[in-house]
Short mmCIF file of C-alpha atoms and ligand atoms in Angstrom, two decimals:
data_model
loop_
_atom_site.label_atom_id
_atom_site.label_comp_id
_atom_site.label_asym_id
_atom_site.label_seq_id
_atom_site.Cartn_x
_atom_site.Cartn_y
_atom_site.Cartn_z
CA MET A 314 24.55 107.65 41.18
CA GLU A 315 26.99 107.59 44.11
CA ALA A 316 29.11 110.30 42.48
CA LEU A 317 26.08 112.42 41.65
CA LYS A 318 24.80 112.12 45.23
CA GLN A 319 27.76 114.23 46.41
CA PHE A 320 25.59 117.20 45.44
CA ASP A 321 22.07 117.85 46.68
CA GLY A 322 18.89 118.40 44.70
CA HIS A 323 19.14 122.21 44.98
CA TYR A 324 22.59 122.15 43.38
CA TRP A 325 21.39 120.17 40.37
CA LYS A 326 18.23 122.22 39.89
CA SER A 327 20.07 125.52 39.88
CA LEU A 328 22.84 124.16 37.63
CA PHE A 329 20.32 122.88 35.07
CA ASP A 330 18.16 126.02 35.31
CA SER A 331 21.22 128.25 34.78
CA ARG A 332 21.84 126.66 31.38
CA VAL A 333 18.39 127.06 29.81
CA GLY A 334 18.16 129.48 26.90
CA LYS A 335 21.93 130.01 26.59
CA THR A 336 24.17 129.29 23.63
CA ASN A 337 27.25 128.02 25.54
CA TRP A 338 28.61 124.90 23.89
CA PRO A 339 27.41 122.22 24.54
CA TYR A 340 25.05 123.26 27.36
CA GLY A 341 22.64 125.11 25.07
CA SER A 342 21.38 121.65 24.06
CA GLY A 343 18.54 120.33 26.22
CA VAL A 344 20.44 117.03 26.41
CA TRP A 345 23.91 118.40 27.11
CA SER A 346 22.58 120.88 29.66
CA LYS A 347 22.35 117.69 31.76
CA LYS A 348 25.80 116.46 30.66
CA GLU A 349 26.87 115.35 34.16
CA TRP A 350 23.90 112.93 34.19
CA VAL A 351 24.29 111.78 30.59
CA LEU A 352 27.91 111.20 29.57
CA PRO A 353 30.06 113.16 32.05
CA GLU A 354 33.52 112.30 30.79
CA ILE A 355 33.12 113.25 27.14
CA ASP A 356 35.05 116.30 25.97
CA GLY A 357 32.98 119.18 24.56
CA ASP A 358 35.02 119.02 21.32
CA ASP A 359 33.82 115.47 20.65
CA ILE A 360 30.14 116.26 21.05
CA VAL A 361 27.94 116.21 17.93
CA SER A 362 24.86 118.30 18.70
CA ALA A 363 22.14 120.23 16.89
CA PHE A 364 21.06 121.88 20.17
CA GLU A 365 18.27 119.33 20.43
CA GLY A 366 15.80 119.22 23.32
CA ASN A 367 14.34 122.26 25.08
CA SER A 368 11.11 121.36 23.26
CA ASN A 369 7.96 123.19 24.20
CA LEU A 370 5.59 121.89 26.81
CA PHE A 371 2.28 123.10 25.48
CA TRP A 372 -0.86 123.65 27.57
CA ALA A 373 -3.52 121.83 25.52
CA GLU A 374 -6.21 124.00 27.03
CA ARG A 375 -8.85 123.69 24.33
CA PHE A 376 -8.40 119.95 23.71
CA GLY A 377 -8.47 119.26 27.44
CA LYS A 378 -11.52 121.36 28.22
CA GLN A 379 -13.56 120.63 25.10
CA PHE A 380 -13.05 116.90 24.72
CA LEU A 381 -12.14 115.68 28.20
CA GLY A 382 -13.28 118.20 30.81
CA MET A 383 -9.65 118.53 31.88
CA SER A 384 -8.01 121.70 33.12
CA ASP A 385 -4.36 120.66 33.35
CA LEU A 386 -3.50 118.80 30.14
CA TRP A 387 -0.12 119.33 28.48
CA VAL A 388 1.60 118.08 25.35
CA LYS A 389 5.39 117.75 25.34
CA HIS A 390 6.30 118.39 21.73
CA CYS A 391 9.43 116.22 21.41
CA GLY A 392 8.79 116.00 17.65
CA ILE A 393 9.40 119.71 17.09
CA SER A 394 13.06 119.01 16.74
CA HIS A 395 15.99 118.96 14.32
CA THR A 396 14.92 115.80 12.41
CA GLY A 397 11.30 115.93 13.52
CA SER A 398 11.21 113.30 16.25
CA PHE A 399 12.37 112.60 19.81
CA LYS A 400 15.14 110.38 18.41
CA ASP A 401 17.47 113.39 18.23
CA LEU A 402 17.73 113.33 22.04
CA GLY A 403 19.41 109.94 22.11
CA MET A 404 21.23 110.17 18.82
CA THR A 405 23.33 113.17 19.83
CA VAL A 406 24.75 111.07 22.68
CA LEU A 407 25.37 107.93 20.65
CA VAL A 408 26.98 109.69 17.68
CA SER A 409 29.10 111.85 20.01
CA GLN A 410 30.48 108.73 21.66
CA VAL A 411 31.20 107.15 18.27
CA ASN A 412 32.93 110.36 17.22
CA ARG A 413 35.08 110.11 20.31
CA LEU A 414 35.88 106.42 19.67
CA ARG A 415 36.90 107.18 16.10
CA LYS A 416 39.20 109.98 17.27
CA MET A 417 40.73 107.41 19.63
CA LYS A 418 41.37 105.28 16.50
CA ARG A 419 38.95 102.55 17.57
CA PRO A 420 37.85 100.41 14.60
CA VAL A 421 34.37 101.79 13.98
CA VAL A 422 33.80 102.06 10.22
CA GLY A 423 30.26 103.34 10.47
CA VAL A 424 27.04 103.36 12.46
CA GLY A 425 23.98 101.30 11.54
CA CYS A 426 20.36 100.93 12.57
CA ALA A 427 17.09 99.26 11.68
CA SER A 428 14.33 101.79 11.54
CA THR A 429 10.69 102.61 11.03
CA GLY A 430 11.84 106.01 9.81
CA ASP A 431 12.68 108.27 12.74
CA THR A 432 15.80 106.61 14.16
CA SER A 433 17.25 106.47 10.63
CA ALA A 434 16.55 110.17 10.08
CA ALA A 435 18.28 111.13 13.31
CA LEU A 436 21.21 108.77 12.79
CA SER A 437 21.91 109.97 9.27
CA ALA A 438 21.70 113.67 10.22
CA TYR A 439 24.05 113.43 13.21
CA CYS A 440 26.49 111.17 11.34
CA ALA A 441 26.49 113.51 8.34
CA SER A 442 27.24 116.42 10.63
CA ALA A 443 30.31 114.60 12.00
CA GLY A 444 31.41 113.01 8.70
CA ILE A 445 30.72 109.47 9.94
CA PRO A 446 29.27 106.89 7.50
CA SER A 447 25.74 105.76 8.39
CA ILE A 448 23.93 102.65 7.19
CA VAL A 449 20.18 102.26 7.59
CA PHE A 450 17.97 99.18 7.16
CA LEU A 451 14.40 100.16 6.31
CA PRO A 452 11.38 97.90 5.79
CA ALA A 453 10.41 98.43 2.14
CA ASP A 454 7.22 100.45 1.60
CA LYS A 455 6.45 100.72 5.31
CA ILE A 456 7.68 104.22 6.15
CA SER A 457 6.45 107.63 5.02
CA MET A 458 7.99 109.42 2.05
CA ALA A 459 9.07 112.32 4.29
CA GLN A 460 10.94 109.88 6.54
CA LEU A 461 12.53 108.01 3.62
CA VAL A 462 13.94 111.13 2.05
CA GLN A 463 15.73 112.21 5.23
CA PRO A 464 18.57 109.60 5.23
CA ILE A 465 18.76 109.80 1.45
CA ALA A 466 19.34 113.55 1.61
CA ASN A 467 21.82 113.21 4.46
CA GLY A 468 23.97 110.78 2.46
CA ALA A 469 23.32 107.58 4.41
CA PHE A 470 23.72 104.17 2.77
CA VAL A 471 20.05 103.16 2.63
CA LEU A 472 18.95 99.54 2.32
CA SER A 473 15.26 99.07 1.57
CA ILE A 474 14.63 95.49 2.65
CA ASP A 475 11.68 93.31 1.79
CA THR A 476 10.64 92.58 5.37
CA ASP A 477 9.10 94.36 8.36
CA PHE A 478 10.89 96.33 11.11
CA ASP A 479 11.42 93.22 13.24
CA GLY A 480 13.08 91.52 10.25
CA CYS A 481 15.35 94.56 9.73
CA MET A 482 16.22 94.58 13.42
CA GLN A 483 17.25 90.95 13.35
CA LEU A 484 19.40 91.54 10.26
CA ILE A 485 21.21 94.59 11.65
CA ARG A 486 21.98 92.70 14.86
CA GLU A 487 23.52 89.86 12.83
CA VAL A 488 25.46 92.25 10.58
CA THR A 489 26.85 94.35 13.45
CA ALA A 490 28.00 91.16 15.17
CA GLU A 491 30.17 90.44 12.09
CA LEU A 492 31.33 93.89 10.96
CA PRO A 493 32.79 96.86 12.87
CA ILE A 494 29.55 98.80 12.43
CA TYR A 495 28.30 100.38 15.64
CA LEU A 496 24.66 99.54 16.42
CA ALA A 497 22.53 102.64 16.98
CA ASN A 498 19.16 101.21 18.02
CA SER A 499 17.88 101.81 21.51
CA LEU A 500 19.18 98.58 22.97
CA ASN A 501 22.31 100.70 23.14
CA SER A 502 21.92 102.51 26.47
CA LEU A 503 23.66 105.67 25.17
CA ARG A 504 20.44 106.43 23.31
CA LEU A 505 18.36 106.12 26.46
CA GLU A 506 20.74 108.37 28.41
CA GLY A 507 19.87 111.17 26.00
CA GLN A 508 16.17 110.37 25.78
CA LYS A 509 15.77 110.44 29.57
CA THR A 510 16.50 114.18 29.55
CA ALA A 511 12.97 114.81 28.21
CA ALA A 512 11.64 113.64 31.60
CA ILE A 513 14.01 115.95 33.48
CA GLU A 514 13.03 118.79 31.16
CA ILE A 515 9.32 118.29 31.88
CA LEU A 516 9.97 118.63 35.62
CA GLN A 517 12.11 121.68 34.99
CA GLN A 518 9.38 123.26 32.84
CA PHE A 519 6.89 122.75 35.70
CA ASP A 520 9.32 124.42 38.11
CA TRP A 521 10.21 121.00 39.53
CA GLU A 522 6.61 120.05 40.33
CA VAL A 523 5.78 116.44 39.44
CA PRO A 524 2.82 115.82 37.12
CA ASP A 525 0.37 113.02 37.95
CA TRP A 526 0.52 111.22 34.60
CA ILE A 527 2.89 110.87 31.65
CA ILE A 528 1.57 109.11 28.53
CA VAL A 529 4.11 107.82 25.99
CA PRO A 530 3.49 105.92 22.74
CA GLY A 531 5.54 102.71 22.70
CA GLY A 532 7.08 100.61 19.92
CA ASN A 533 10.60 99.27 20.46
CA LEU A 534 10.04 100.39 24.09
CA GLY A 535 13.25 102.27 24.82
CA ASN A 536 11.49 105.57 25.39
CA ILE A 537 9.12 104.46 28.15
CA TYR A 538 12.13 103.19 30.08
CA ALA A 539 14.08 106.38 29.35
CA PHE A 540 11.25 108.46 30.84
CA TYR A 541 11.16 106.21 33.89
CA LYS A 542 14.91 106.58 34.33
CA GLY A 543 14.83 110.38 34.04
CA PHE A 544 12.09 110.69 36.67
CA LYS A 545 13.71 108.09 38.91
CA MET A 546 17.04 109.92 38.92
CA CYS A 547 15.36 113.21 39.81
CA HIS A 548 13.58 111.46 42.67
CA GLU A 549 16.64 109.63 43.98
CA LEU A 550 18.88 112.67 43.75
CA GLY A 551 16.42 114.84 45.67
CA LEU A 552 15.22 117.19 42.92
CA VAL A 553 11.59 116.08 43.42
CA ASP A 554 9.76 114.14 46.10
CA LYS A 555 7.73 111.61 44.09
CA MET A 556 7.34 109.82 40.76
CA PRO A 557 4.57 110.34 38.20
CA ARG A 558 2.59 107.35 36.92
CA LEU A 559 3.55 106.29 33.41
CA VAL A 560 1.18 105.06 30.71
CA CYS A 561 2.53 103.30 27.64
CA ALA A 562 0.19 103.45 24.64
CA GLN A 563 0.35 100.98 21.75
CA ALA A 564 -1.47 100.59 18.45
CA ALA A 565 -3.86 97.63 18.70
CA ASN A 566 -2.32 96.35 15.45
CA ALA A 567 1.12 96.12 17.10
CA ASN A 568 0.45 95.53 20.79
CA PRO A 569 2.81 92.96 22.34
CA LEU A 570 3.29 95.01 25.52
CA TYR A 571 -0.46 95.52 25.93
CA VAL A 572 -1.12 91.78 25.61
CA HIS A 573 1.66 91.08 28.11
CA TYR A 574 0.24 93.64 30.58
CA LYS A 575 -3.28 92.24 30.25
CA SER A 576 -1.94 88.74 30.98
CA GLY A 577 -0.67 89.99 34.35
CA TRP A 578 2.90 90.16 33.02
CA LYS A 579 3.02 86.40 32.42
CA ASP A 580 5.26 84.96 29.71
CA PHE A 581 6.02 87.62 27.06
CA GLN A 582 5.23 86.61 23.48
CA PRO A 583 6.23 88.71 20.44
CA VAL A 584 3.43 89.31 17.94
CA LYS A 585 3.30 89.77 14.17
CA ALA A 586 2.83 93.53 13.86
CA ASN A 587 0.11 94.49 11.40
CA THR A 588 -0.07 97.63 9.31
CA THR A 589 -0.97 100.73 11.29
CA PHE A 590 -1.17 104.44 10.53
CA ALA A 591 1.17 104.78 13.51
CA SER A 592 3.80 103.19 11.26
CA ALA A 593 6.79 104.12 13.42
CA ILE A 594 5.47 101.82 16.17
CA GLN A 595 4.63 98.88 13.91
CA ILE A 596 6.87 96.62 15.98
CA GLY A 597 6.02 93.13 17.23
CA ASP A 598 9.20 92.09 19.02
CA PRO A 599 10.45 95.14 20.95
CA VAL A 600 14.12 95.04 21.95
CA SER A 601 13.56 96.85 25.26
CA ILE A 602 10.69 94.73 26.52
CA ASP A 603 12.42 93.88 29.83
CA ARG A 604 13.30 97.50 30.54
CA ALA A 605 9.74 98.62 29.75
CA VAL A 606 8.20 96.02 32.06
CA PHE A 607 10.63 96.99 34.83
CA ALA A 608 9.73 100.67 34.41
CA LEU A 609 5.98 100.12 34.40
CA GLN A 610 6.03 97.74 37.34
CA ASN A 611 8.01 100.24 39.40
CA CYS A 612 5.76 103.26 38.89
CA ASN A 613 2.33 101.64 39.06
CA GLY A 614 2.19 102.04 35.29
CA ILE A 615 -0.58 101.22 32.84
CA VAL A 616 -0.61 100.00 29.23
CA GLU A 617 -3.40 101.00 26.85
CA GLU A 618 -4.07 100.39 23.17
CA ALA A 619 -5.73 102.26 20.29
CA THR A 620 -7.53 100.92 17.24
CA GLU A 621 -6.85 102.54 13.88
CA GLU A 622 -10.11 104.47 14.00
CA GLU A 623 -9.51 105.64 17.57
CA LEU A 624 -6.00 106.91 16.88
CA MET A 625 -6.98 108.67 13.67
CA ASP A 626 -10.02 110.31 15.30
CA ALA A 627 -7.90 111.45 18.26
CA MET A 628 -5.29 112.91 15.89
CA ALA A 629 -8.00 114.76 13.95
CA GLN A 630 -9.57 116.11 17.14
CA ALA A 631 -6.20 117.35 18.41
CA ASP A 632 -5.45 118.95 15.04
CA SER A 633 -8.84 120.68 15.13
CA THR A 634 -7.69 122.50 18.28
CA GLY A 635 -4.60 123.88 16.54
CA MET A 636 -2.07 121.10 16.97
CA PHE A 637 -0.60 119.14 14.03
CA ILE A 638 0.36 115.86 15.60
CA CYS A 639 1.57 112.50 14.30
CA PRO A 640 -0.51 109.29 14.46
CA HIS A 641 1.66 107.97 17.34
CA THR A 642 0.61 110.94 19.42
CA GLY A 643 -2.95 109.99 18.37
CA VAL A 644 -2.29 106.62 20.03
CA ALA A 645 -1.20 108.36 23.24
CA LEU A 646 -4.23 110.67 23.15
CA THR A 647 -6.52 107.66 22.72
CA ALA A 648 -5.03 106.15 25.87
CA LEU A 649 -5.73 109.43 27.63
CA ILE A 650 -9.34 109.52 26.38
CA LYS A 651 -9.93 105.94 27.58
CA LEU A 652 -8.38 106.49 31.00
CA ARG A 653 -10.22 109.76 31.44
CA ASN A 654 -13.57 108.23 30.41
CA SER A 655 -13.09 105.34 32.83
CA GLY A 656 -12.26 107.80 35.64
CA VAL A 657 -8.71 106.51 36.16
CA ILE A 658 -7.38 109.95 35.19
CA GLY A 659 -9.28 112.69 37.05
CA PRO A 660 -10.47 116.04 35.63
CA ASN A 661 -7.83 118.02 37.50
CA ASP A 662 -4.94 115.57 37.24
CA ARG A 663 -1.89 117.19 35.74
CA THR A 664 -1.27 115.04 32.66
CA VAL A 665 1.46 115.20 30.02
CA VAL A 666 1.06 113.49 26.65
CA VAL A 667 4.39 112.98 24.92
CA SER A 668 4.21 113.89 21.23
CA THR A 669 6.98 111.93 19.56
CA ALA A 670 7.17 113.12 15.95
CA HIS A 671 6.22 116.09 13.81
CA GLY A 672 2.87 115.80 12.02
CA LEU A 673 4.48 116.96 8.77
CA LYS A 674 6.22 113.58 8.51
CA PHE A 675 2.83 111.85 8.30
CA THR A 676 0.74 114.05 6.03
CA GLN A 677 -0.45 111.15 3.84
CA SER A 678 -2.40 109.70 6.77
CA LYS A 679 -4.07 113.09 7.30
CA VAL A 680 -4.86 113.42 3.58
CA ASP A 681 -6.44 109.93 3.56
CA TYR A 682 -8.50 110.74 6.66
CA HIS A 683 -9.77 114.13 5.52
CA SER A 684 -10.60 112.76 2.05
CA LYS A 685 -12.54 109.94 3.77
CA ASN A 686 -10.39 107.60 1.78
CA ILE A 687 -9.88 104.88 4.39
CA PRO A 688 -11.80 101.60 3.99
CA ASP A 689 -14.04 100.73 6.97
CA MET A 690 -13.40 104.04 8.75
CA SER A 691 -16.09 106.69 9.08
CA CYS A 692 -13.52 109.49 9.47
CA LYS A 693 -16.05 111.41 11.53
CA PHE A 694 -13.91 114.48 12.07
CA ALA A 695 -12.90 114.81 8.39
CA ASN A 696 -12.79 118.36 7.07
CA PRO A 697 -12.49 118.02 3.28
CA PRO A 698 -12.14 121.11 1.09
CA VAL A 699 -15.33 122.32 -0.65
CA GLN A 700 -15.15 122.39 -4.45
CA VAL A 701 -16.71 125.60 -5.75
CA LYS A 702 -16.98 127.37 -9.12
CA ALA A 703 -14.99 130.61 -9.65
CA ASP A 704 -18.17 132.65 -9.38
CA PHE A 705 -19.10 135.29 -6.75
CA GLY A 706 -22.66 133.98 -6.21
CA ALA A 707 -21.53 130.38 -5.82
CA VAL A 708 -18.80 131.39 -3.34
CA MET A 709 -21.30 133.50 -1.34
CA ASP A 710 -23.82 130.65 -1.16
CA VAL A 711 -21.21 128.26 0.14
CA LEU A 712 -19.92 130.81 2.68
CA LYS A 713 -23.41 131.69 3.96
CA GLY A 714 -24.18 127.99 4.47
CA TYR A 715 -20.95 127.63 6.43
CA LEU A 716 -21.47 130.76 8.55
CA ASN A 717 -25.03 129.72 9.45
CA LYS A 718 -23.67 126.48 10.91
CA THR A 719 -20.79 128.17 12.78
CA PRO A 720 -21.49 128.77 16.51
CA LYS A 721 -22.05 132.50 17.29
CA VAL A 722 -19.68 134.15 19.80
C1 PLP B 55 7.26 108.72 16.26
C2 PLP B 55 7.54 107.60 17.20
N1 PLP B 55 6.77 107.50 18.29
C3 PLP B 55 6.98 106.53 19.20
C4 PLP B 55 7.97 105.59 19.02
C5 PLP B 55 8.14 104.56 20.07
O1 PLP B 55 9.34 104.72 20.79
P1 PLP B 55 10.05 103.45 21.40
O2 PLP B 55 10.51 102.62 20.25
O3 PLP B 55 11.17 103.98 22.18
O4 PLP B 55 9.02 102.73 22.19
C6 PLP B 55 8.78 105.65 17.87
C7 PLP B 55 9.82 104.64 17.59
O5 PLP B 55 9.69 103.50 17.91
C8 PLP B 55 8.57 106.69 16.97
O6 PLP B 55 9.34 106.82 15.90
N1 LIG B 56 10.47 104.06 15.75
C1 LIG B 56 11.82 103.64 15.66
C2 LIG B 56 11.99 102.16 15.79
C3 LIG B 56 13.37 101.81 16.28
O1 LIG B 56 13.51 102.26 17.58
P1 LIG B 56 14.87 102.48 18.35
O2 LIG B 56 14.55 103.56 19.32
O3 LIG B 56 15.22 101.19 18.95
O4 LIG B 56 15.92 102.93 17.37
C4 LIG B 56 12.42 104.21 14.38
O5 LIG B 56 12.07 105.33 14.03
O6 LIG B 56 13.18 103.56 13.73
#
């Protein structure tokens, strides 16, 4: 920070703004356009990038107005990305550094992670691009088919292990302590250095105006800290004059941070994470718990939770306004709905919900919901297809019934 403080906020803003939308290597990446703040000393030739970042910040006008009476609601689509999640932002930094270490002949035989599906997809893609072996530990039968096929296709060594994510995490930590395999989970701060650029990007996209609220779904809890760090740096280095308030949203079935928050931050206890449609955050013993607590305590942050029904309904409502979000973003939207209904978030507060993965990775959950195929869930926003005979009269009857119910313009 001392070195960066040699330049003022105006300098950094115009430097970062000058790089947006260009193809210059590596600055065309949303992460590497902030290289001086991420990993300054790395040589451009060592960087492994898919020009990640620069994701769209979408004005959720209809969702905000129709469901929440809000005028200034935005969704940061970090999941519209190379491997379909925000993990690309951190993985480009970590794999670039490993690439550099290997060129320096350091003994790194490969890179490994435990994963609920998105970290493994990003790791295997970036490693494949650089010709570095990747090893991924996945909890058997607990990730989506779309996520599972990503490391397989990218040539990773995939271990499907009969445990949950927390079990995989413990195993990879033990294995990487014994073997020269570089650990790629977010306890490695290189990941967070990349992920923090999403916060800087949001400020940049608002012309360096600070939103009131940022809502982030949390699992292993690296990302909530990364957002805090990105905003904090912009504040301390004079690019903006205040911090937003952060909200971390968890699935009620995997809510150790929520329980800790509700206890007044007394004694943290890991939980046994139960099955959730937000499967990528089915984590009971998050590795970045201390960082997350630090971040939330220092920005007057809030933790919320979402039941399965709440998160699936929120996802369906968002999709009905033209989005196609993942269940984790449904968790974040539920937090928004609760905070808006209780008046904590005001109708005109500028609010950004961070969407963390592409909805196409989680289509089975949408199929189950719209087929009303979920035990004990009413699926009240389901929109199942109508079965109809191949007959003009039958089709017309069905269409007339539909058009009669459709609001007139
Ligand atoms: C899609 C998705 N959303 C949210 C998260 C939560 O991020 P973090 O683990 O950094 O809290 C993860 C991974 O854990 C994820 O894959
Ligand atoms: N959701 C993550 C869980 C691991 O998180 P990490 O950020 O510590 O790698 C995943 O997709 O694996």
